[in-house]
Amino acid sequence: GAVVSQHPSWVICKSGTSVKIECRSLDFQATTMFWYRQFPKQSLMLMATSNEGSKATYEQGVEKDKFLINHASLTLSTLTVTSAHPEDSSFYICSAPRATLNTEAFFGQGTRLTVV
Amino acid sequence: AQKITQTQPGMFVQEKEAVTLDCTYDTSDQSYGLFWYKQPSSGEMIFLIYQGSYDEQNATEGRYSLNFQKARKSANLVISASQLGDSAMYFCAMREGRKSSASKIIFGSGTRLSIRP
């Protein structure tokens, strides 16, 4: 079964509103989680590293005020897309590494965001 | 900086044939891990196989095997006896730091594999 759960799996929102996406590790603690963005027919691009109890580390070119990341507990990281615009429409997917198993990286099911 | 290159945007293969998906990588780290993931149209990322940089044997998982050529920085995925359900996007990925599961993973551009009946 899934070890990383992402919610919602899809969301449609109006321009200017904010959307929150959750990523949970189900049976292990994850002090680090990763958020990726994938445009249609493209690869996964790392947006940021979510660190439990501290600020997220953003990749170059990713607006931290636009994509708010909170990692308040050892099993939950959230990505909030603020003031969403149609160009933010994309597939967002999280990953949570398991400290005791470095031979696999676990991914959530992904969230398809459509901004209208 | 680390980099993953997949030079085959798309491939068509006849059912039951074997197929090799190419992947080359670039890193200055001596310790790293290589992954292959399958992504069907649903979007989920399905883990296929892992190869550590210090692993002496090529990794195998059922019909999947990884042809690891360290000197050439190559980590090709071989799928034997392809099936219609193998049609999907395939991504090669790398994590620097073999020990650290908290190191970020970067992905290649992907190869779309289509299996013909």
GROMACS .gro file of C-alpha atoms in nm:
model
  233
    1GLY     CA    1   0.000   0.000   0.000
    2ALA     CA    2   0.091   0.366  -0.027
    3VAL     CA    3   0.341   0.491   0.225
    4VAL     CA    4   0.306   0.855   0.121
    5SER     CA    5  -0.038   1.002   0.086
    6GLN     CA    6  -0.105   1.324  -0.102
    7HIS     CA    7  -0.431   1.513  -0.091
    8PRO     CA    8  -0.623   1.627  -0.289
    9SER     CA    9  -0.559   1.428  -0.603
   10TRP     CA   10  -0.706   1.704  -0.812
   11VAL     CA   11  -0.836   2.054  -0.752
   12ILE     CA   12  -0.988   2.330  -0.961
   13CYS     CA   13  -0.969   2.682  -0.824
   14LYS     CA   14  -1.036   3.035  -0.938
   15SER     CA   15  -0.759   3.279  -1.019
   16GLY     CA   16  -0.650   3.474  -0.715
   17THR     CA   17  -0.741   3.210  -0.462
   18SER     CA   18  -0.502   2.991  -0.264
   19VAL     CA   19  -0.481   2.615  -0.268
   20LYS     CA   20  -0.327   2.389  -0.006
   21ILE     CA   21  -0.184   2.047  -0.089
   22GLU     CA   22  -0.096   1.798   0.184
   23CYS     CA   23   0.170   1.531   0.184
   24ARG     CA   24   0.172   1.272   0.462
   25SER     CA   25   0.411   0.992   0.541
   26LEU     CA   26   0.188   0.713   0.663
   27ASP     CA   27   0.399   0.476   0.868
   28PHE     CA   28   0.728   0.653   0.909
   29GLN     CA   29   0.862   0.989   1.011
   30ALA     CA   30   1.004   1.217   0.747
   31THR     CA   31   1.214   1.510   0.860
   32THR     CA   32   1.261   1.598   0.495
   33MET     CA   33   1.012   1.598   0.212
   34PHE     CA   34   1.045   1.718  -0.144
   35TRP     CA   35   0.799   1.900  -0.365
   36TYR     CA   36   0.808   1.862  -0.741
   37ARG     CA   37   0.618   2.023  -1.024
   38GLN     CA   38   0.550   1.858  -1.357
   39PHE     CA   39   0.412   2.027  -1.665
   40PRO     CA   40   0.244   1.810  -1.930
   41LYS     CA   41   0.486   1.584  -2.113
   42GLN     CA   42   0.778   1.716  -1.912
   43SER     CA   43   0.994   1.590  -1.633
   44LEU     CA   44   0.962   1.641  -1.260
   45MET     CA   45   1.128   1.961  -1.153
   46LEU     CA   46   1.227   1.997  -0.790
   47MET     CA   47   1.068   2.305  -0.638
   48ALA     CA   48   1.178   2.289  -0.278
   49THR     CA   49   1.296   2.080   0.011
   50SER     CA   50   1.065   2.083   0.310
   51ASN     CA   51   1.244   2.059   0.645
   52GLU     CA   52   1.060   1.970   0.963
   53GLY     CA   53   1.084   2.251   1.215
   54SER     CA   54   1.272   2.490   0.991
   55LYS     CA   55   1.237   2.688   0.672
   56ALA     CA   56   1.206   2.519   0.339
   57THR     CA   57   1.490   2.534   0.091
   58TYR     CA   58   1.375   2.656  -0.247
   59GLU     CA   59   1.535   2.579  -0.581
   60GLN     CA   60   1.655   2.864  -0.795
   61GLY     CA   61   1.373   3.040  -0.973
   62VAL     CA   62   1.096   2.920  -0.741
   63GLU     CA   63   0.912   3.200  -0.563
   64LYS     CA   64   0.896   3.121  -0.195
   65ASP     CA   65   0.620   3.374  -0.133
   66LYS     CA   66   0.415   3.212  -0.406
   67PHE     CA   67   0.467   2.855  -0.296
   68LEU     CA   68   0.447   2.842   0.081
   69ILE     CA   69   0.575   2.525   0.243
   70ASN     CA   70   0.508   2.423   0.599
   71HIS     CA   71   0.648   2.111   0.761
   72ALA     CA   72   0.493   2.134   1.105
   73SER     CA   73   0.517   1.770   1.203
   74LEU     CA   74   0.730   1.467   1.124
   75THR     CA   75   0.459   1.321   0.903
   76LEU     CA   76   0.306   1.621   0.729
   77SER     CA   77   0.424   1.880   0.482
   78THR     CA   78   0.194   2.123   0.308
   79LEU     CA   79   0.238   2.325  -0.009
   80THR     CA   80   0.017   2.630  -0.049
   81VAL     CA   81  -0.007   2.792  -0.389
   82THR     CA   82  -0.099   3.151  -0.309
   83SER     CA   83  -0.288   3.385  -0.539
   84ALA     CA   84  -0.303   3.115  -0.802
   85HIS     CA   85  -0.293   3.203  -1.171
   86PRO     CA   86  -0.364   2.985  -1.475
   87GLU     CA   87   0.009   2.943  -1.533
   88ASP     CA   88   0.030   2.769  -1.196
   89SER     CA   89  -0.182   2.488  -1.338
   90SER     CA   90   0.034   2.181  -1.319
   91PHE     CA   91   0.087   1.843  -1.156
   92TYR     CA   92   0.240   1.873  -0.811
   93ILE     CA   93   0.390   1.569  -0.645
   94CYS     CA   94   0.567   1.518  -0.314
   95SER     CA   95   0.831   1.271  -0.210
   96ALA     CA   96   0.927   1.155   0.137
   97PRO     CA   97   1.251   0.964   0.183
   98ARG     CA   98   1.266   0.699   0.449
   99ALA     CA   99   1.577   0.729   0.663
  100THR     CA  100   1.611   0.354   0.707
  101LEU     CA  101   1.569   0.278   0.338
  102ASN     CA  102   1.770   0.483   0.095
  103THR     CA  103   1.724   0.249  -0.198
  104GLU     CA  104   1.379   0.382  -0.278
  105ALA     CA  105   1.214   0.720  -0.268
  106PHE     CA  106   0.844   0.722  -0.196
  107PHE     CA  107   0.609   0.950  -0.383
  108GLY     CA  108   0.260   1.071  -0.319
  109GLN     CA  109  -0.010   1.016  -0.577
  110GLY     CA  110   0.024   1.372  -0.706
  111THR     CA  111  -0.217   1.664  -0.726
  112ARG     CA  112  -0.344   1.798  -1.054
  113LEU     CA  113  -0.411   2.169  -1.009
  114THR     CA  114  -0.619   2.361  -1.259
  115VAL     CA  115  -0.658   2.735  -1.214
  116VAL     CA  116  -0.945   2.889  -1.407
  117ALA     CA  117   2.619   2.002  -1.055
  118GLN     CA  118   2.446   1.674  -1.107
  119LYS     CA  119   2.266   1.605  -1.432
  120ILE     CA  120   2.064   1.323  -1.584
  121THR     CA  121   2.028   1.280  -1.960
  122GLN     CA  122   1.775   1.064  -2.139
  123THR     CA  123   1.822   1.097  -2.513
  124GLN     CA  124   1.519   0.898  -2.628
  125PRO     CA  125   1.201   1.108  -2.611
  126GLY     CA  126   0.993   0.818  -2.738
  127MET     CA  127   1.025   0.453  -2.830
  128PHE     CA  128   0.801   0.196  -2.994
  129VAL     CA  129   0.858  -0.171  -2.923
  130GLN     CA  130   0.679  -0.485  -3.026
  131GLU     CA  131   0.515  -0.680  -2.746
  132LYS     CA  132   0.737  -0.954  -2.599
  133GLU     CA  133   1.055  -0.793  -2.724
  134ALA     CA  134   1.321  -0.658  -2.490
  135VAL     CA  135   1.382  -0.285  -2.474
  136THR     CA  136   1.667  -0.071  -2.345
  137LEU     CA  137   1.606   0.280  -2.220
  138ASP     CA  138   1.917   0.494  -2.212
  139CYS     CA  139   2.034   0.710  -1.925
  140THR     CA  140   2.360   0.889  -1.866
  141TYR     CA  141   2.446   1.098  -1.566
  142ASP     CA  142   2.700   1.346  -1.450
  143THR     CA  143   2.813   1.399  -1.094
  144SER     CA  144   3.128   1.490  -0.910
  145ASP     CA  145   3.024   1.285  -0.610
  146GLN     CA  146   3.175   0.940  -0.560
  147SER     CA  147   2.870   0.822  -0.371
  148TYR     CA  148   2.532   0.835  -0.538
  149GLY     CA  149   2.221   0.635  -0.613
  150LEU     CA  150   2.042   0.582  -0.942
  151PHE     CA  151   1.671   0.511  -0.980
  152TRP     CA  152   1.426   0.427  -1.252
  153TYR     CA  153   1.061   0.518  -1.219
  154LYS     CA  154   0.760   0.441  -1.435
  155GLN     CA  155   0.486   0.699  -1.467
  156PRO     CA  156   0.160   0.584  -1.629
  157SER     CA  157  -0.102   0.830  -1.743
  158SER     CA  158  -0.247   0.843  -1.390
  159GLY     CA  159   0.063   1.034  -1.283
  160GLU     CA  160   0.177   0.812  -0.999
  161MET     CA  161   0.546   0.741  -0.975
  162ILE     CA  162   0.615   0.369  -0.964
  163PHE     CA  163   0.957   0.268  -0.837
  164LEU     CA  164   1.123   0.010  -1.058
  165ILE     CA  165   1.484  -0.038  -0.962
  166TYR     CA  166   1.778   0.112  -0.771
  167GLN     CA  167   2.154   0.098  -0.821
  168GLY     CA  168   2.405   0.228  -0.571
  169SER     CA  169   2.733   0.366  -0.702
  170TYR     CA  170   2.930   0.116  -0.497
  171ASP     CA  171   2.718  -0.184  -0.590
  172GLU     CA  172   2.932  -0.426  -0.782
  173GLN     CA  173   2.648  -0.620  -0.935
  174ASN     CA  174   2.391  -0.481  -1.175
  175ALA     CA  175   2.055  -0.447  -1.006
  176THR     CA  176   1.769  -0.672  -1.117
  177GLU     CA  177   1.401  -0.672  -1.023
  178GLY     CA  178   1.192  -0.924  -1.208
  179ARG     CA  179   1.175  -0.818  -1.575
  180TYR     CA  180   1.377  -0.505  -1.502
  181SER     CA  181   1.753  -0.490  -1.495
  182LEU     CA  182   1.988  -0.198  -1.481
  183ASN     CA  183   2.296  -0.202  -1.703
  184PHE     CA  184   2.532   0.001  -1.486
  185GLN     CA  185   2.853   0.113  -1.650
  186LYS     CA  186   3.018   0.337  -1.397
  187ALA     CA  187   3.317   0.445  -1.605
  188ARG     CA  188   3.082   0.560  -1.880
  189LYS     CA  189   2.837   0.709  -1.629
  190SER     CA  190   2.561   0.509  -1.785
  191ALA     CA  191   2.261   0.345  -1.617
  192ASN     CA  192   2.039   0.197  -1.885
  193LEU     CA  193   1.716   0.020  -1.797
  194VAL     CA  194   1.647  -0.309  -1.969
  195ILE     CA  195   1.294  -0.445  -1.976
  196SER     CA  196   1.273  -0.804  -2.090
  197ALA     CA  197   0.966  -0.954  -2.257
  198SER     CA  198   0.777  -0.628  -2.282
  199GLN     CA  199   0.405  -0.621  -2.211
  200LEU     CA  200   0.127  -0.386  -2.318
  201GLY     CA  201   0.109  -0.259  -1.960
  202ASP     CA  202   0.465  -0.136  -1.987
  203SER     CA  203   0.349   0.155  -2.202
  204ALA     CA  204   0.425   0.464  -1.992
  205MET     CA  205   0.679   0.737  -1.928
  206TYR     CA  206   1.006   0.619  -1.779
  207PHE     CA  207   1.231   0.845  -1.577
  208CYS     CA  208   1.589   0.795  -1.476
  209ALA     CA  209   1.683   0.974  -1.156
  210MET     CA  210   1.983   1.029  -0.933
  211ARG     CA  211   2.047   1.111  -0.572
  212GLU     CA  212   2.390   1.222  -0.462
  213GLY     CA  213   2.517   1.082  -0.137
  214ARG     CA  214   2.449   0.709  -0.118
  215LYS     CA  215   2.399   0.716   0.254
  216SER     CA  216   2.179   1.015   0.282
  217SER     CA  217   1.816   0.943   0.210
  218ALA     CA  218   1.750   1.312   0.268
  219SER     CA  219   1.944   1.422  -0.038
  220LYS     CA  220   1.731   1.551  -0.320
  221ILE     CA  221   1.660   1.344  -0.627
  222ILE     CA  222   1.676   1.494  -0.974
  223PHE     CA  223   1.513   1.347  -1.283
  224GLY     CA  224   1.595   1.308  -1.648
  225SER     CA  225   1.359   1.431  -1.917
  226GLY     CA  226   1.197   1.092  -1.956
  227THR     CA  227   1.128   0.842  -2.233
  228ARG     CA  228   0.779   0.759  -2.348
  229LEU     CA  229   0.763   0.387  -2.418
  230SER     CA  230   0.482   0.250  -2.632
  231ILE     CA  231   0.435  -0.124  -2.669
  232ARG     CA  232   0.273  -0.245  -2.992
  233PRO     CA  233   0.050  -0.554  -2.976
   0.00000   0.00000   0.00000
